Short mmCIF file of C-alpha atoms in Angstrom, two decimals:
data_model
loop_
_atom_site.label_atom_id
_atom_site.label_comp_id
_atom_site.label_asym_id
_atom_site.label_seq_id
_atom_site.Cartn_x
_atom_site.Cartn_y
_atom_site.Cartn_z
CA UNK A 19 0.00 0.00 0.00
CA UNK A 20 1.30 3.59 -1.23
CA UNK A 21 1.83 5.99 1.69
CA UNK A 22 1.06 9.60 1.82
CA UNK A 23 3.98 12.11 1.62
CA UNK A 24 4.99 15.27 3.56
CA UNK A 25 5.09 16.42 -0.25
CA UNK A 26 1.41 15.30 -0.53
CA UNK A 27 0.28 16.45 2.47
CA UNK A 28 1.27 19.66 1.79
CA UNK A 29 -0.20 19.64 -1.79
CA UNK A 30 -3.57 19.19 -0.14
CA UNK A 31 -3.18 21.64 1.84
CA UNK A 32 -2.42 23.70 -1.26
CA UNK A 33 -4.99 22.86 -3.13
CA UNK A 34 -7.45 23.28 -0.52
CA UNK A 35 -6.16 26.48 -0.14
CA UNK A 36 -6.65 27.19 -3.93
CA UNK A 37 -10.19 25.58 -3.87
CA UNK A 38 -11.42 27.94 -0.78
CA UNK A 39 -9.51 30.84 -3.20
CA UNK A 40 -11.54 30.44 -6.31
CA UNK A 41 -14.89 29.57 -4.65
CA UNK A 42 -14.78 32.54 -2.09
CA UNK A 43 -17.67 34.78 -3.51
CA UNK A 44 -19.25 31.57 -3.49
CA UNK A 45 -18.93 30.31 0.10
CA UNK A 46 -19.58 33.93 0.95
CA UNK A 47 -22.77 34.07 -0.67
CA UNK A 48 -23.54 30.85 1.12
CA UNK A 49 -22.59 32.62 4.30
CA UNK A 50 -24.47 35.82 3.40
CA UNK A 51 -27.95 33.90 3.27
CA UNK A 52 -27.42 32.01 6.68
CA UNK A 53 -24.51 33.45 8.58
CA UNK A 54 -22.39 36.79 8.63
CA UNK A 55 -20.92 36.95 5.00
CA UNK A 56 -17.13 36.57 5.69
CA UNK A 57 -16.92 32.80 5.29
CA UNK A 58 -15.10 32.87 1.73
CA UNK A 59 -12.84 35.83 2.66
CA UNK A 60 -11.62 34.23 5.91
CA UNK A 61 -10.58 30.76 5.07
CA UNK A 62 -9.05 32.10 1.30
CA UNK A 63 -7.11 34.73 3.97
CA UNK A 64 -6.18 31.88 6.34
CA UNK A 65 -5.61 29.26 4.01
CA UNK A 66 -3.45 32.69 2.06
CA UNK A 67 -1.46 32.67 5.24
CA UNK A 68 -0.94 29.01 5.96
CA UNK A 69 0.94 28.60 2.11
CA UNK A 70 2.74 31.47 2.54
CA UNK A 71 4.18 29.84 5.99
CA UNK A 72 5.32 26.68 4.39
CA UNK A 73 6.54 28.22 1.24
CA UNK A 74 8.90 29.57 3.70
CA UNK A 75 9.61 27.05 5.36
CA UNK A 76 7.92 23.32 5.12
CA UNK A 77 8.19 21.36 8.41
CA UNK A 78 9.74 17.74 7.73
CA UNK A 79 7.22 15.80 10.25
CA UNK A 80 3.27 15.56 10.10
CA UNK A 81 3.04 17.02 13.56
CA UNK A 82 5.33 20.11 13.13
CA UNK A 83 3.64 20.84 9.67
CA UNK A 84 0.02 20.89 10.87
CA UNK A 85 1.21 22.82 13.99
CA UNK A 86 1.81 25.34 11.88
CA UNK A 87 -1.16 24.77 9.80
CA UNK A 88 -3.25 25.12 13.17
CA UNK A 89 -1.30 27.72 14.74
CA UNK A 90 -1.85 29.97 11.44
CA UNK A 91 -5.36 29.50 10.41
CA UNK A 92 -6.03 30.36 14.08
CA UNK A 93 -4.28 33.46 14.20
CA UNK A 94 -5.81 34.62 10.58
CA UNK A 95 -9.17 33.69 10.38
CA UNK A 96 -10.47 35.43 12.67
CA UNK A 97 -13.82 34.05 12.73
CA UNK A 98 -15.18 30.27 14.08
CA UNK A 99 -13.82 28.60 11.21
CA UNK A 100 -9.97 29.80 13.09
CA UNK A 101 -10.83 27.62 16.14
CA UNK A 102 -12.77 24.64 13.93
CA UNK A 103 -10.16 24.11 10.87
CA UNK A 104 -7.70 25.62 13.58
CA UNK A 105 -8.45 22.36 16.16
CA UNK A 106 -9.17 20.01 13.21
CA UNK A 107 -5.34 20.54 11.79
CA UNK A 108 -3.17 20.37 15.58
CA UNK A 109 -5.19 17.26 16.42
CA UNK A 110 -4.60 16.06 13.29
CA UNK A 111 -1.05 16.38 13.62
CA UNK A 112 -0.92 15.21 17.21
CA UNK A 113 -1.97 11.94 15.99
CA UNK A 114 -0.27 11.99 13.23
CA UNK A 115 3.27 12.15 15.09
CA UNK A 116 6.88 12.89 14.39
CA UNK A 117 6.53 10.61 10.68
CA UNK A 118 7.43 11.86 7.31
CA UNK A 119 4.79 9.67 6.00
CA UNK A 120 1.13 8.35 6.89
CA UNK A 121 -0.70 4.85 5.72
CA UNK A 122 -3.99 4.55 5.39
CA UNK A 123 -4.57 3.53 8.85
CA UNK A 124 -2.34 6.28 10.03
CA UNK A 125 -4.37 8.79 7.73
CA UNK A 126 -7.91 7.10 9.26
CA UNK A 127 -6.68 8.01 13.27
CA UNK A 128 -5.51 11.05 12.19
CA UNK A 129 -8.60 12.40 10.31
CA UNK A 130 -10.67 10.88 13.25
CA UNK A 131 -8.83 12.62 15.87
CA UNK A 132 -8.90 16.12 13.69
CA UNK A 133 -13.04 15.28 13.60
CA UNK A 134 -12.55 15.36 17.45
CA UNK A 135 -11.12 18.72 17.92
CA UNK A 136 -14.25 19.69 15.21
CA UNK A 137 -16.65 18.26 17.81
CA UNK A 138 -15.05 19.46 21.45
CA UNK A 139 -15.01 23.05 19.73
CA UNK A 140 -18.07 23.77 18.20
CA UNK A 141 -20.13 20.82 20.21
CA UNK A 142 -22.33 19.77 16.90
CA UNK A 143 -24.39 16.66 16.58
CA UNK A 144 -25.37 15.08 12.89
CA UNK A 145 -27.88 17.11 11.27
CA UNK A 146 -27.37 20.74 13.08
CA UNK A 147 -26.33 22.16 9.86
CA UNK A 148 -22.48 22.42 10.43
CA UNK A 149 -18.99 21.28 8.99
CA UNK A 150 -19.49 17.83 10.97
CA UNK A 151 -22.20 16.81 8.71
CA UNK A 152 -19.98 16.45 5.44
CA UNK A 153 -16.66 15.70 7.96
CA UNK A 154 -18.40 12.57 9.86
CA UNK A 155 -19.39 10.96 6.32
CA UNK A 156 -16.11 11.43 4.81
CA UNK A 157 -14.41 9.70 7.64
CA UNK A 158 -16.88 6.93 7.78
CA UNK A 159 -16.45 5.95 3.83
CA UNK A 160 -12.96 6.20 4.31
CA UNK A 161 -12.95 4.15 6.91
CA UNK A 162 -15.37 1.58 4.61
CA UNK A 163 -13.23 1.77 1.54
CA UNK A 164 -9.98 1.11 4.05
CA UNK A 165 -11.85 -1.72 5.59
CA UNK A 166 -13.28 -2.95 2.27
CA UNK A 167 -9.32 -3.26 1.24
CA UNK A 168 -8.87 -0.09 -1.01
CA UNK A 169 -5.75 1.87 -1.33
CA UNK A 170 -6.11 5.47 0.06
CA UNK A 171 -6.54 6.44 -3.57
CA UNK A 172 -9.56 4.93 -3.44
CA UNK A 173 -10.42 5.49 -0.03
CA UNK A 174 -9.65 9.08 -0.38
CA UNK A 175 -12.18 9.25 -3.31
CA UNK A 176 -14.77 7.85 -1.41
CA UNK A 177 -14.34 10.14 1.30
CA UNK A 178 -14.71 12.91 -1.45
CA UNK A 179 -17.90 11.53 -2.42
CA UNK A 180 -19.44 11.11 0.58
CA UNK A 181 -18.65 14.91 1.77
CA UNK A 182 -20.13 16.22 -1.17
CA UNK A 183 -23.32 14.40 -0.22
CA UNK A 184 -23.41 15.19 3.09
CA UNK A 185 -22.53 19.24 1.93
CA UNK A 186 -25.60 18.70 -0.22
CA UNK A 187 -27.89 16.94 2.38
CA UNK A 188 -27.17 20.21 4.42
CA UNK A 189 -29.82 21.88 2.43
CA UNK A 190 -33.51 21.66 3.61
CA UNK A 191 -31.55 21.59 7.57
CA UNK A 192 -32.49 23.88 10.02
CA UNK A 193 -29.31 25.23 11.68
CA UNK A 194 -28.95 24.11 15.40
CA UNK A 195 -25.49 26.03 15.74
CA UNK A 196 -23.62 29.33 14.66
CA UNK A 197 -25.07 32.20 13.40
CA UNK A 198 -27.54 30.66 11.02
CA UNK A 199 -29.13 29.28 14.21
CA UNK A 200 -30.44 32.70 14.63
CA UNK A 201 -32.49 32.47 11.57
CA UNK A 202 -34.02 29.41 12.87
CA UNK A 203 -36.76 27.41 9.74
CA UNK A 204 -35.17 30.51 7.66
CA UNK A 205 -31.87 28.94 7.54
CA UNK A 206 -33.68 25.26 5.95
CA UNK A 207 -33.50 25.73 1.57
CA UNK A 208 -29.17 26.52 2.04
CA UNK A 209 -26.29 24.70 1.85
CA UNK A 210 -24.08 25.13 5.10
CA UNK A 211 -21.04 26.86 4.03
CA UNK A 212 -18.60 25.33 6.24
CA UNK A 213 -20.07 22.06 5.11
CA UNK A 214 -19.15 23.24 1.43
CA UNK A 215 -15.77 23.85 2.70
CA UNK A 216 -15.20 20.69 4.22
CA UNK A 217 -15.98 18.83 1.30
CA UNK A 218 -13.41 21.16 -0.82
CA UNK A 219 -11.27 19.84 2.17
CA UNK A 220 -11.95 15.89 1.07
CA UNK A 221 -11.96 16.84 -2.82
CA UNK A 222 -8.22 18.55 -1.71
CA UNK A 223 -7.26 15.66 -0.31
CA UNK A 224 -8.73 12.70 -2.76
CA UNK A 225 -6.80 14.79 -5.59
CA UNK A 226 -3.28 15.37 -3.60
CA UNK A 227 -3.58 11.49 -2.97
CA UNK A 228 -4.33 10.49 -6.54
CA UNK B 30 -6.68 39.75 43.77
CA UNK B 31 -7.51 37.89 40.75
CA UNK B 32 -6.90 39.27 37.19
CA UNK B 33 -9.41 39.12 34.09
CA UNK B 34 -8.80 39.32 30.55
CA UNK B 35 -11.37 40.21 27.84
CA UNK B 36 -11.91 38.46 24.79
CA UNK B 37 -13.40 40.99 21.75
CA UNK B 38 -13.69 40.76 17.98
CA UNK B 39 -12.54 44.09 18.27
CA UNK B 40 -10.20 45.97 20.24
CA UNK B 41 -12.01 49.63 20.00
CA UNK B 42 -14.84 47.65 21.76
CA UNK B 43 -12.90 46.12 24.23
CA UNK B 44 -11.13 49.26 25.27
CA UNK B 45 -14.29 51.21 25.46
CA UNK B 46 -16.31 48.29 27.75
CA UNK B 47 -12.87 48.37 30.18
CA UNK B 48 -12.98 52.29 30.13
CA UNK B 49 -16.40 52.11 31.49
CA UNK B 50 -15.61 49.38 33.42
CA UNK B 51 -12.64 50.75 35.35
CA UNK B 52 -14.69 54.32 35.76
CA UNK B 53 -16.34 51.71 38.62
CA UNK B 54 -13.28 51.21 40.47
CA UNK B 55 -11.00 54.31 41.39
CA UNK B 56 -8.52 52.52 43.57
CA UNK B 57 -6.71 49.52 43.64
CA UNK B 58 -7.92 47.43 40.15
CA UNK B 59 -7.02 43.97 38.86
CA UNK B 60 -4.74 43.14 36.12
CA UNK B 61 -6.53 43.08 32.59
CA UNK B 62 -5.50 42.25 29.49
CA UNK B 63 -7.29 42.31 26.02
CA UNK B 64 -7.45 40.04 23.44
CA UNK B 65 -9.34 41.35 20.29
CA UNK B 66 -9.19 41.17 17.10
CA UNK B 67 -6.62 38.52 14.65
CA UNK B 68 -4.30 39.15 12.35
CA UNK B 69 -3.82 42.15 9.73
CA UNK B 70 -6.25 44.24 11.66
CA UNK B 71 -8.85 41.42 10.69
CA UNK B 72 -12.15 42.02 13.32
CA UNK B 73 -12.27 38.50 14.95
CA UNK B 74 -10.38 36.51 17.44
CA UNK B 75 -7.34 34.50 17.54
CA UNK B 76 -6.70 31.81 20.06
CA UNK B 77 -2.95 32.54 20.36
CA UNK B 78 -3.25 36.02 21.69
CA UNK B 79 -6.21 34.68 23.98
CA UNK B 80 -3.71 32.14 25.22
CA UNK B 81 -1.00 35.13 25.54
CA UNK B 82 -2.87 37.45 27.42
CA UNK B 83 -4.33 35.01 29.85
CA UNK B 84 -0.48 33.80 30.47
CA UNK B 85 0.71 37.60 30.51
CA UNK B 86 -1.63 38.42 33.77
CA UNK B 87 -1.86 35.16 35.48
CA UNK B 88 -1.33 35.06 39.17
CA UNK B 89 -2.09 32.57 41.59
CA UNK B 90 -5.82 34.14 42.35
CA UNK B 91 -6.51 32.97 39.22
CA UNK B 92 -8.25 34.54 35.85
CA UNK B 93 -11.70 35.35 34.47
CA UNK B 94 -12.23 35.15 30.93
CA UNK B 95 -14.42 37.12 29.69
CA UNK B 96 -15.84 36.84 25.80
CA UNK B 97 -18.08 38.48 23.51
CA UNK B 98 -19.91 35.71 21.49
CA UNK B 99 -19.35 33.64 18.44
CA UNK B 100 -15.85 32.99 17.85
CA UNK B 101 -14.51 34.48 21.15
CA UNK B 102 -16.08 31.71 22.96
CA UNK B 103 -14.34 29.15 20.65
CA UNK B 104 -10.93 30.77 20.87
CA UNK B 105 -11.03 31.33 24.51
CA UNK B 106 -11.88 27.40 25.03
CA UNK B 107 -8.96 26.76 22.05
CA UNK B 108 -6.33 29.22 24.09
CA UNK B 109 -6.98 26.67 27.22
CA UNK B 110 -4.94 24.19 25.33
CA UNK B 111 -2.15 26.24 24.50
CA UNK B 112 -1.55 28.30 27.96
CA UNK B 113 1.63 27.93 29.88
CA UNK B 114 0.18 29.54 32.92
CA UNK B 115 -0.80 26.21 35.68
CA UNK B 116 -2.82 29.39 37.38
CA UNK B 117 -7.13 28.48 37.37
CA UNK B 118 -8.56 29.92 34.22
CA UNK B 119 -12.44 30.58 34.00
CA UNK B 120 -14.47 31.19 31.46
CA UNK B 121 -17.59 33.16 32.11
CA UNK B 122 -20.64 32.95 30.54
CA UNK B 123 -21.68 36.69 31.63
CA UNK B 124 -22.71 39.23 29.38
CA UNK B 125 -19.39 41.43 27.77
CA UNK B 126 -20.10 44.64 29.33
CA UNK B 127 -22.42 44.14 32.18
CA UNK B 128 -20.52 41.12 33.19
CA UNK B 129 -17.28 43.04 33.06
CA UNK B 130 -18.20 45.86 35.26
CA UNK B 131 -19.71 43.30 37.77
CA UNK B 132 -16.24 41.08 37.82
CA UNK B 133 -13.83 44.77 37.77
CA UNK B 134 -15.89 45.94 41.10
CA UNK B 135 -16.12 42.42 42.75
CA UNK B 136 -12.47 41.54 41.55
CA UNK B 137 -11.16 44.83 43.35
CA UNK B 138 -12.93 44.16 46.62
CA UNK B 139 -10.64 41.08 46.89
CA UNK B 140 -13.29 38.28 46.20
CA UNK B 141 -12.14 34.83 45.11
CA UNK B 142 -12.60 33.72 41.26
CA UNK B 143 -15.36 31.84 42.02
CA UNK B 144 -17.42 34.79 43.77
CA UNK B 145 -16.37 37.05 40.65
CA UNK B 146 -17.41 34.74 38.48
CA UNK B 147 -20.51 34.36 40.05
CA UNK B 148 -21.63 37.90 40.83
CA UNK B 149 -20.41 38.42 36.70
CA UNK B 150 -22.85 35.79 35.40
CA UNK B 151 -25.63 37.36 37.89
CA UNK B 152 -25.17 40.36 36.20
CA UNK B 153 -28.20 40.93 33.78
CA UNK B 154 -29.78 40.85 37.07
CA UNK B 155 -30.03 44.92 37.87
CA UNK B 156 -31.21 45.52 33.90
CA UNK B 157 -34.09 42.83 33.78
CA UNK B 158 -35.39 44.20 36.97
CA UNK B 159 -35.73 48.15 35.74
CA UNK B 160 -37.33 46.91 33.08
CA UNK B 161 -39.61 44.74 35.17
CA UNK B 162 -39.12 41.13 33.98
CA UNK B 163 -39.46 38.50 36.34
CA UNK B 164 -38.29 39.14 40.02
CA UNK B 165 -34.56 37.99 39.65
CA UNK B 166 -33.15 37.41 42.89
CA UNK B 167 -29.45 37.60 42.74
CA UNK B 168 -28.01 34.85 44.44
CA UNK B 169 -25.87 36.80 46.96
CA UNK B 170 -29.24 37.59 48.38
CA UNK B 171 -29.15 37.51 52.07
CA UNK B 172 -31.24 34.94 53.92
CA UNK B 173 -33.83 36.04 56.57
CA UNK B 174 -31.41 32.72 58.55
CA UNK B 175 -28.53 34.39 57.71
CA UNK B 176 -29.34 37.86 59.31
CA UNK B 177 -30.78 36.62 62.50
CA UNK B 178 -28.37 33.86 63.39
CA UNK B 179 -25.45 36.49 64.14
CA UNK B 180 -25.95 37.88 67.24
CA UNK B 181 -24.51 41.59 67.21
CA UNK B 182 -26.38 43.24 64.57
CA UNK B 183 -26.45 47.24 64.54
CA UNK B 184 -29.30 48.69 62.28
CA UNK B 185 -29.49 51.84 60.96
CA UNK B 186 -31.65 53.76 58.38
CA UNK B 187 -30.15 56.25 55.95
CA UNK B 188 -31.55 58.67 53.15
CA UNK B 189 -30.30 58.95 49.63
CA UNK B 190 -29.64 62.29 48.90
CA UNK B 191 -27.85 62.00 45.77
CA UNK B 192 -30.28 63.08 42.64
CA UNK B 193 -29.44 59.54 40.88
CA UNK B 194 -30.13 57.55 43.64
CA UNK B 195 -27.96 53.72 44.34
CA UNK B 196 -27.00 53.67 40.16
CA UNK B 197 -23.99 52.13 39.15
CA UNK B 198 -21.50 54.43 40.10
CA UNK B 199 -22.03 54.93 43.84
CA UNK B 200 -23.15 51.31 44.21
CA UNK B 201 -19.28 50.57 43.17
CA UNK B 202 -18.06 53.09 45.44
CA UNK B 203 -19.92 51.38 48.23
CA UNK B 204 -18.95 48.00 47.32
CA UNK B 205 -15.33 49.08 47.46
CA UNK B 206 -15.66 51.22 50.58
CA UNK B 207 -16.93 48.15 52.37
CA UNK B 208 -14.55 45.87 50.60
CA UNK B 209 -11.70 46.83 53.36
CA UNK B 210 -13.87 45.88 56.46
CA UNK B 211 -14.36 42.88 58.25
CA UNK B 212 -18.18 43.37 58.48
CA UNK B 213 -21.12 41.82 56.57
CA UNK B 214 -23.11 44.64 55.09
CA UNK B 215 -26.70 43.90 54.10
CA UNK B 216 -29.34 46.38 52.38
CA UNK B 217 -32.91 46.70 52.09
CA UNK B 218 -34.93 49.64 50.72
CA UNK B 219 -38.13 51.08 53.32
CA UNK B 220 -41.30 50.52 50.81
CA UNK B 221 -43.50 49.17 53.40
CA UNK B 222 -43.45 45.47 53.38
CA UNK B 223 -41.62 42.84 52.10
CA UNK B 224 -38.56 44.26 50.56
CA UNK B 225 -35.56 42.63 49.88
CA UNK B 226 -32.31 42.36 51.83
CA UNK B 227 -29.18 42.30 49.70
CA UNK B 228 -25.26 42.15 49.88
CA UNK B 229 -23.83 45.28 50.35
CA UNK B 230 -20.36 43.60 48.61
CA UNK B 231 -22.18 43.23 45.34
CA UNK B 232 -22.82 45.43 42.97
CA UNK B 233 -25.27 43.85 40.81
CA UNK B 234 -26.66 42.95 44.13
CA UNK B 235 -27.17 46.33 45.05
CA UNK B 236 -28.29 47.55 41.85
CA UNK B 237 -30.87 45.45 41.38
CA UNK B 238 -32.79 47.09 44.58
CA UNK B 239 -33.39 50.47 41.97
CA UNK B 240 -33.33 52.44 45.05
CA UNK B 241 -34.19 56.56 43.83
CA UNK B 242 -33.59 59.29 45.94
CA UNK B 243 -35.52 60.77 48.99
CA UNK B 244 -35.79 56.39 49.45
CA UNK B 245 -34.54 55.07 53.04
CA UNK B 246 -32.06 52.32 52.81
CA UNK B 247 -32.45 50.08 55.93
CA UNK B 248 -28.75 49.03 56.56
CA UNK B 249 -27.77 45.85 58.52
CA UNK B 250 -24.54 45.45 59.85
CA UNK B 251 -22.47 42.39 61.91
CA UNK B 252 -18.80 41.54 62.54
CA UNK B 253 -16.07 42.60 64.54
CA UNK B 254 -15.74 45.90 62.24
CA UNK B 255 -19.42 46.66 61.95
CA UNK B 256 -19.21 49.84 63.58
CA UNK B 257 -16.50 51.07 61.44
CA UNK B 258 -18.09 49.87 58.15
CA UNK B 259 -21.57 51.07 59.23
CA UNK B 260 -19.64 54.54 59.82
CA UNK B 261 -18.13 54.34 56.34
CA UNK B 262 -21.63 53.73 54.66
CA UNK B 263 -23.23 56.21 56.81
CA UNK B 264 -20.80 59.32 55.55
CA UNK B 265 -20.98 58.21 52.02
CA UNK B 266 -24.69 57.91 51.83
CA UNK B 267 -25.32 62.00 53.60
CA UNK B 268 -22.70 62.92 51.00
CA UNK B 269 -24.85 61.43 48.43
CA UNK B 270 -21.36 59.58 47.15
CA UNK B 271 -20.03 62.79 46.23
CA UNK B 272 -22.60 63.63 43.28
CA UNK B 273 -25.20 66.33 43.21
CA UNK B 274 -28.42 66.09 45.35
CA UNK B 275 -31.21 65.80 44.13
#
């Protein structure tokens, strides 16, 4: 089984970075109908700022380069998506350890631990309309495809896949947390914007791990 | 004395809430720091500097955290994990500016992070009642028990003079005047029957009795410095706390 590289991690990260870029009108405009319009500006600027910290300097362990992944994104976001992507990327590095490269398994415990950090932040459940509803499916098929014997190629896809549907099954929710919780049966009829994020997230990494 | 630090998408608002806050306290204040804003100037909050200014003001009293809402409370919770401080760290659920002036007046009387906290989170208490929602009784209300079971109690009634009556202001100067005595201080305001009896040592306390001028406090004092404090409260009441009569 092929393992994923420090180069590949950092090419998700990359092209996540470059997917939150080109679609940030978009997830603003998501943000706009249900939250407070600055989704799309603030991870494009935080993702911005975690690029330009490895193109200076790339950490050559898992747990030093998502350190600084955390560390940044919570310094330049600014708003919940600092502490969320922020607590998602150190616990995924935590896990991860001192290695220069991750298996599948590896990849799995280290995606599970980031969902963690998701959950003891922001406290969501399935179905409240958040980032955790296209993050828990994208673990889970990865998890199938890994038990099921696929490579993380494969795995990685399916992980894509299932984000995007969960993203999508965000629609007719009613928020249950953040700001589009205010807006209460208003908020049903739009796709969560950090659950479209996420599953740029998944698409980042099915591509980087090819 | 413990030591608070505030938590703000931004720091014009942060500055301005601990302006008005400190206004409350003319003597001997806790450490604050702020945390607002991330970044490039970008309105929001960052984790890091939550986790910096918490370790910057740490003392062995402790720290309140204070937050505005959204992403504060996420990067105050976040900053936990990253503090190098072993000091206790609370977060309080109180309301930014209320809460704040609650915790700066209770904080400077020398009360323990627990009672700040406490008399913070209590502190939508005073507003709900002036605009007559439900009775809130602050929990630092004094039991009937309480009163009686202490043997040396002096009683005295006293006037407000002052054209504003018990508002914030003098109700933080008494809370600090009394904050120096060993003496439970408890207030009630004369209108008839069945007024309540509060804790002279907290503001929101106090507040929440809405006591006007020309109305007669009913002070109740005990302890071995009861005299002195009830002297204390007695000149600062017929000086109407230093404002203009009414």
């Amino acid at each position: 089984m092929v393992d994923v590289s420090i180069p590949q991690l950092v090419d998700w990260l990359s092209r996540f970075r470059d997917l939150v870029t080109e679609n940030r009108a978009y997830l603003t405009e998501l943000d706009s109908a249900i939250g407070d319009a600055d989704h799309g500006s603030n991870m494009a600027r935080g993702m911005g700022a975690v690029m330009d910290k490895l193109g200076a300097a790339t950490p050559a362990t898992a747990d030093e380069l998502f350190k600084t992944v955390g560390m940044t994104l919570v310094s330049s976001v600014g708003g919940a998506s600092g502490p969320l992507y922020g607590t998602f990327f150190l616990r995924f590095g935590t896990t991860a350890g001192a290695v220069s490269q991750l298996d599948a398994a590896a990849l799995s415990a280290a995606l599970h631990a980031g969902l963690g950090g998701v959950l003891a932040r922001g406290k969501a459940e399935a179905g409240d309309k958040t980032m955790f509803d296209a993050m828990n499916p994208a673990i889970e098929a990865l998890d199938a495809a890994i038990a099921g014997g696929a490579d993380v190629a494969a795995a990685t896809s399916a992980a894509a896949q299932a984000a995007a549907a969960g993203r999508d099954a965000t629609e007719p929710l009613v928020a249950r947390k953040g700001r589009a919780s205010y807006l209460g049966d208003r908020s049903a009829g739009h796709l969560d914007p950090g659950a479209t994020s996420t599953a740029y997230l998944f698409t980042a990494l099915a591509a980087a791990t090819a | 004395m413990i030591a608070i630090v505030l938590v703000s998408h931004s720091p014009a608002l942060a500055e301005a809430a601990l302006d008005l806050a400190l206004q409350m306290v003319p003597g001997d204040r806790p450490k604050i720091a702020i945390a607002a804003g991330a970044d490039d100037g970008v309105i929001g909050t960052d984790a890091a500097r939550v986790a910096a200014a918490i370790d910057e003001v740490a003392g062995p009293d402790g720290v309140l955290v204070m937050m505005d809402l959204g992403s504060a409370v996420m990067s105050a919770e976040l900053a936990l994990e990253f503090l190098s401080t072993t000091s206790p760290v609370t977060l309080s659920s109180a309301p930014f500016v209320e809460g704040l002036i609650a915790a700066v007046v209770k904080a400077a009387g020398g009360a323990t992070l627990a009672e700040v906290e406490g008399e913070a989170r209590d502190a939508l208490a005073a507003k709900r009642g002036a605009l007559g929602e439900a009775e809130v009784d602050p929990p630092t209300e004094v039991s009937g028990e309480e009163t009686t079971s202490t043997t040396d109690v002096m009683s005295e009634r006293m006037t407000l003079v002052n054209r504003d009556g018990l508002h914030t202001r003098p109700a933080a100067n008494l809370v600090s005047a009394l904050s120096g005595f060993d003496a439970k201080v408890s207030i009630g305001v004369d209108r008839g029957t069945g007024g309540k009896r509060v804790d002279a040592r907290s503001l929101i306390s106090l507040l929440s009795l809405g006591a006007k001028t020309g109305e007669v406090l009913e002070v109740e004092a005990s302890g071995p410095q009861a005299n002195d404090a009830m002297a204390r409260m007695r000149d600062l009441v017929a000086d109407g706390f230093g404002e203009e009569p009414g």
